[in-house]
XYZ file of C-alpha atoms in Angstrom:
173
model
C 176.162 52.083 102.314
C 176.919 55.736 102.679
C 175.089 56.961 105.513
C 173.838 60.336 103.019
C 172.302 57.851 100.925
C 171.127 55.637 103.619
C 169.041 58.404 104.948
C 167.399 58.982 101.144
C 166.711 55.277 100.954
C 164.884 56.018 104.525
C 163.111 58.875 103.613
C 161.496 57.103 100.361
C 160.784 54.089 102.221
C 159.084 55.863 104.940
C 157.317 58.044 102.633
C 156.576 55.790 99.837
C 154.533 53.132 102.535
C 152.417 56.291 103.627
C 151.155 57.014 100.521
C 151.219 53.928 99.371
C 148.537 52.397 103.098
C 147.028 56.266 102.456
C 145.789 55.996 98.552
C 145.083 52.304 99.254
C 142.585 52.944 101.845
C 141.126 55.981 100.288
C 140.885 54.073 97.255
C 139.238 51.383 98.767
C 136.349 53.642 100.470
C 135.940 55.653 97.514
C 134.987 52.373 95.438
C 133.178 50.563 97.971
C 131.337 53.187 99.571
C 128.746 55.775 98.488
C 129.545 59.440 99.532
C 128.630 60.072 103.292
C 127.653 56.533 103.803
C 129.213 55.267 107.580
C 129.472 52.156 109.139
C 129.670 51.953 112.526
C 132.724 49.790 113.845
C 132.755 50.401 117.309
C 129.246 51.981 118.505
C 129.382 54.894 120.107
C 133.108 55.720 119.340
C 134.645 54.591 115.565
C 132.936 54.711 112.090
C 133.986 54.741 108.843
C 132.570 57.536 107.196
C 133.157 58.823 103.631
C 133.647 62.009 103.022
C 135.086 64.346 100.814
C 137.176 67.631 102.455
C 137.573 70.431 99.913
C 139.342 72.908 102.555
C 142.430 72.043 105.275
C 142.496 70.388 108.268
C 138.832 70.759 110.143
C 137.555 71.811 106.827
C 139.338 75.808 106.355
C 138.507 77.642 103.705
C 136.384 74.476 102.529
C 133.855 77.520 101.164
C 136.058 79.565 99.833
C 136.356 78.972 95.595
C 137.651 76.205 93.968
C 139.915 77.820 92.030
C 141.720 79.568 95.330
C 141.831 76.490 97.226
C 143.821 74.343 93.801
C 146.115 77.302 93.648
C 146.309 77.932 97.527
C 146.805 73.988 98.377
C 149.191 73.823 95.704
C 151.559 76.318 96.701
C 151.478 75.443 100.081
C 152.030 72.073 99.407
C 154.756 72.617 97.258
C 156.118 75.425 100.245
C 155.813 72.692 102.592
C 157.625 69.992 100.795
C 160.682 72.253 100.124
C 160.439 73.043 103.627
C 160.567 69.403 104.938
C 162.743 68.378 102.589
C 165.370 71.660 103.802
C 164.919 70.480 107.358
C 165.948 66.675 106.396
C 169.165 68.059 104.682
C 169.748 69.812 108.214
C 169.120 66.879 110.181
C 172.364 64.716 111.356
C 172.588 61.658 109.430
C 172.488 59.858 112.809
C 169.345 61.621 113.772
C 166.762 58.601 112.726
C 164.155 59.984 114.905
C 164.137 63.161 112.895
C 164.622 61.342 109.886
C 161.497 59.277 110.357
C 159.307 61.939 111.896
C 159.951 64.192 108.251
C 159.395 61.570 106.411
C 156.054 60.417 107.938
C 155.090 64.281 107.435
C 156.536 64.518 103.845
C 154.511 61.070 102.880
C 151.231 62.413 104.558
C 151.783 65.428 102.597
C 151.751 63.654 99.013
C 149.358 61.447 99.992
C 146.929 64.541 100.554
C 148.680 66.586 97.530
C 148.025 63.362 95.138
C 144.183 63.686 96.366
C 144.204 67.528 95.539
C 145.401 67.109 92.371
C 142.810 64.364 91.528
C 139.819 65.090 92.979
C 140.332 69.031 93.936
C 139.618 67.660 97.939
C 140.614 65.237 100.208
C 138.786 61.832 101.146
C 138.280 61.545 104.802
C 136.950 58.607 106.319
C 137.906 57.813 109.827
C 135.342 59.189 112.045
C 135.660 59.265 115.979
C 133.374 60.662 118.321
C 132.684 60.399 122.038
C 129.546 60.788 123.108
C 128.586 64.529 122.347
C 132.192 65.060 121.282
C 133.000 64.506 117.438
C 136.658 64.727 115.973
C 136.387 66.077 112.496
C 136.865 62.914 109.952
C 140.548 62.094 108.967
C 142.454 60.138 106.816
C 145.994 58.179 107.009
C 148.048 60.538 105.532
C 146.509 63.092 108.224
C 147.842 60.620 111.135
C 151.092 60.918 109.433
C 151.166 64.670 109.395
C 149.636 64.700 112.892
C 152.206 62.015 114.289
C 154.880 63.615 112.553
C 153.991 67.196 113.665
C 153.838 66.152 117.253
C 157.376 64.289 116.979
C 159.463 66.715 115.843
C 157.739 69.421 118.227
C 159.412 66.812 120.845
C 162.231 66.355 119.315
C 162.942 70.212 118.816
C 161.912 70.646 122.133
C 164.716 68.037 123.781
C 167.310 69.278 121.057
C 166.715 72.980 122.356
C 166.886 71.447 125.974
C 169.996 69.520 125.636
C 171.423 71.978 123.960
C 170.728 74.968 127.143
C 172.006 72.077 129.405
C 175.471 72.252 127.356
C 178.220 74.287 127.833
C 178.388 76.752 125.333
C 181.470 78.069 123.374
C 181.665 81.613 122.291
C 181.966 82.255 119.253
C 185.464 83.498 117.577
C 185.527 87.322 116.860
């Protein structure tokens, strides 16, 4: 298989199994549990908890009106797709790490767009806490735009690395 569309098949994969585990499980909690009901799975530390986040991550501009945040979340969605998608097309065909880390950002990002578009907000429902110490609720397509986020941060941080440790040419004049 060409390794240009070997990388596509990748990317859809990769992305199509996030949304896919990401509307399952939101699904799933939306049917079977009522709004800001939680059930503790590990006391003290892990509940599920539904809820519904009309802002960003940790709930920005959750106040703000819902006609800025459909417009707002939309174009930024759409910004941020063309943007992943541009640094794919950058990415060496060989570079599988990058290749996976964009896609498990791109497929968190429909799976949160797809929400937006349905409900106007996003359905949280992993809730972790430690003692007096509570991480705002989450979802899987979140993990995949956390994960993802933290990846490539890495992997842009070895890439500028190994690339200080080579020799440089000059450029031609």
């Amino acid at each position: 298989m060409n390794p240009q569309v070997h990388r596509f098949v990748l990317l859809g994969l990769v992305a199509l199994s996030i949304v896919s585990v990401d509307q399952i499980t939101k699904a799933y909690i939306a049917n079977n549990m009522r709004l800001h009901e939680t059930i503790s799975v590990i006391p003290g530390f892990f509940h599920l908890t539904y809820i519904r986040n009309p802002g960003a991550a940790f709930g920005i501009l959750g106040t703000t009106s819902s006609g800025f945040r459909l417009i707002f979340f939309f174009l930024t969605s759409i910004f941020a797709i063309g943007l992943l998608l541009t640094i794919f097309l950058r990415l060496d065909h060989r570079d599988w790490w990058g290749q996976l880390t964009i896609a498990s950002i791109f497929g968190g990002a429909i799976g949160n767009f797809i929400d937006r578009i349905q409900y106007g907000e996003v359905i949280d429902f992993l809730d972790f806490f430690v003692k007096g110490y509570h991480w705002p609720a989450f979802n899987v397509a979140d993990m995949a735009i956390s994960v993802g986020v933290c990846s490539l941060l890495i992997l842009f941080a070895f890439d500028k690395r190994r690339s200080n440790l080579t020799p440089q040419e000059d450029p031609p004049l």
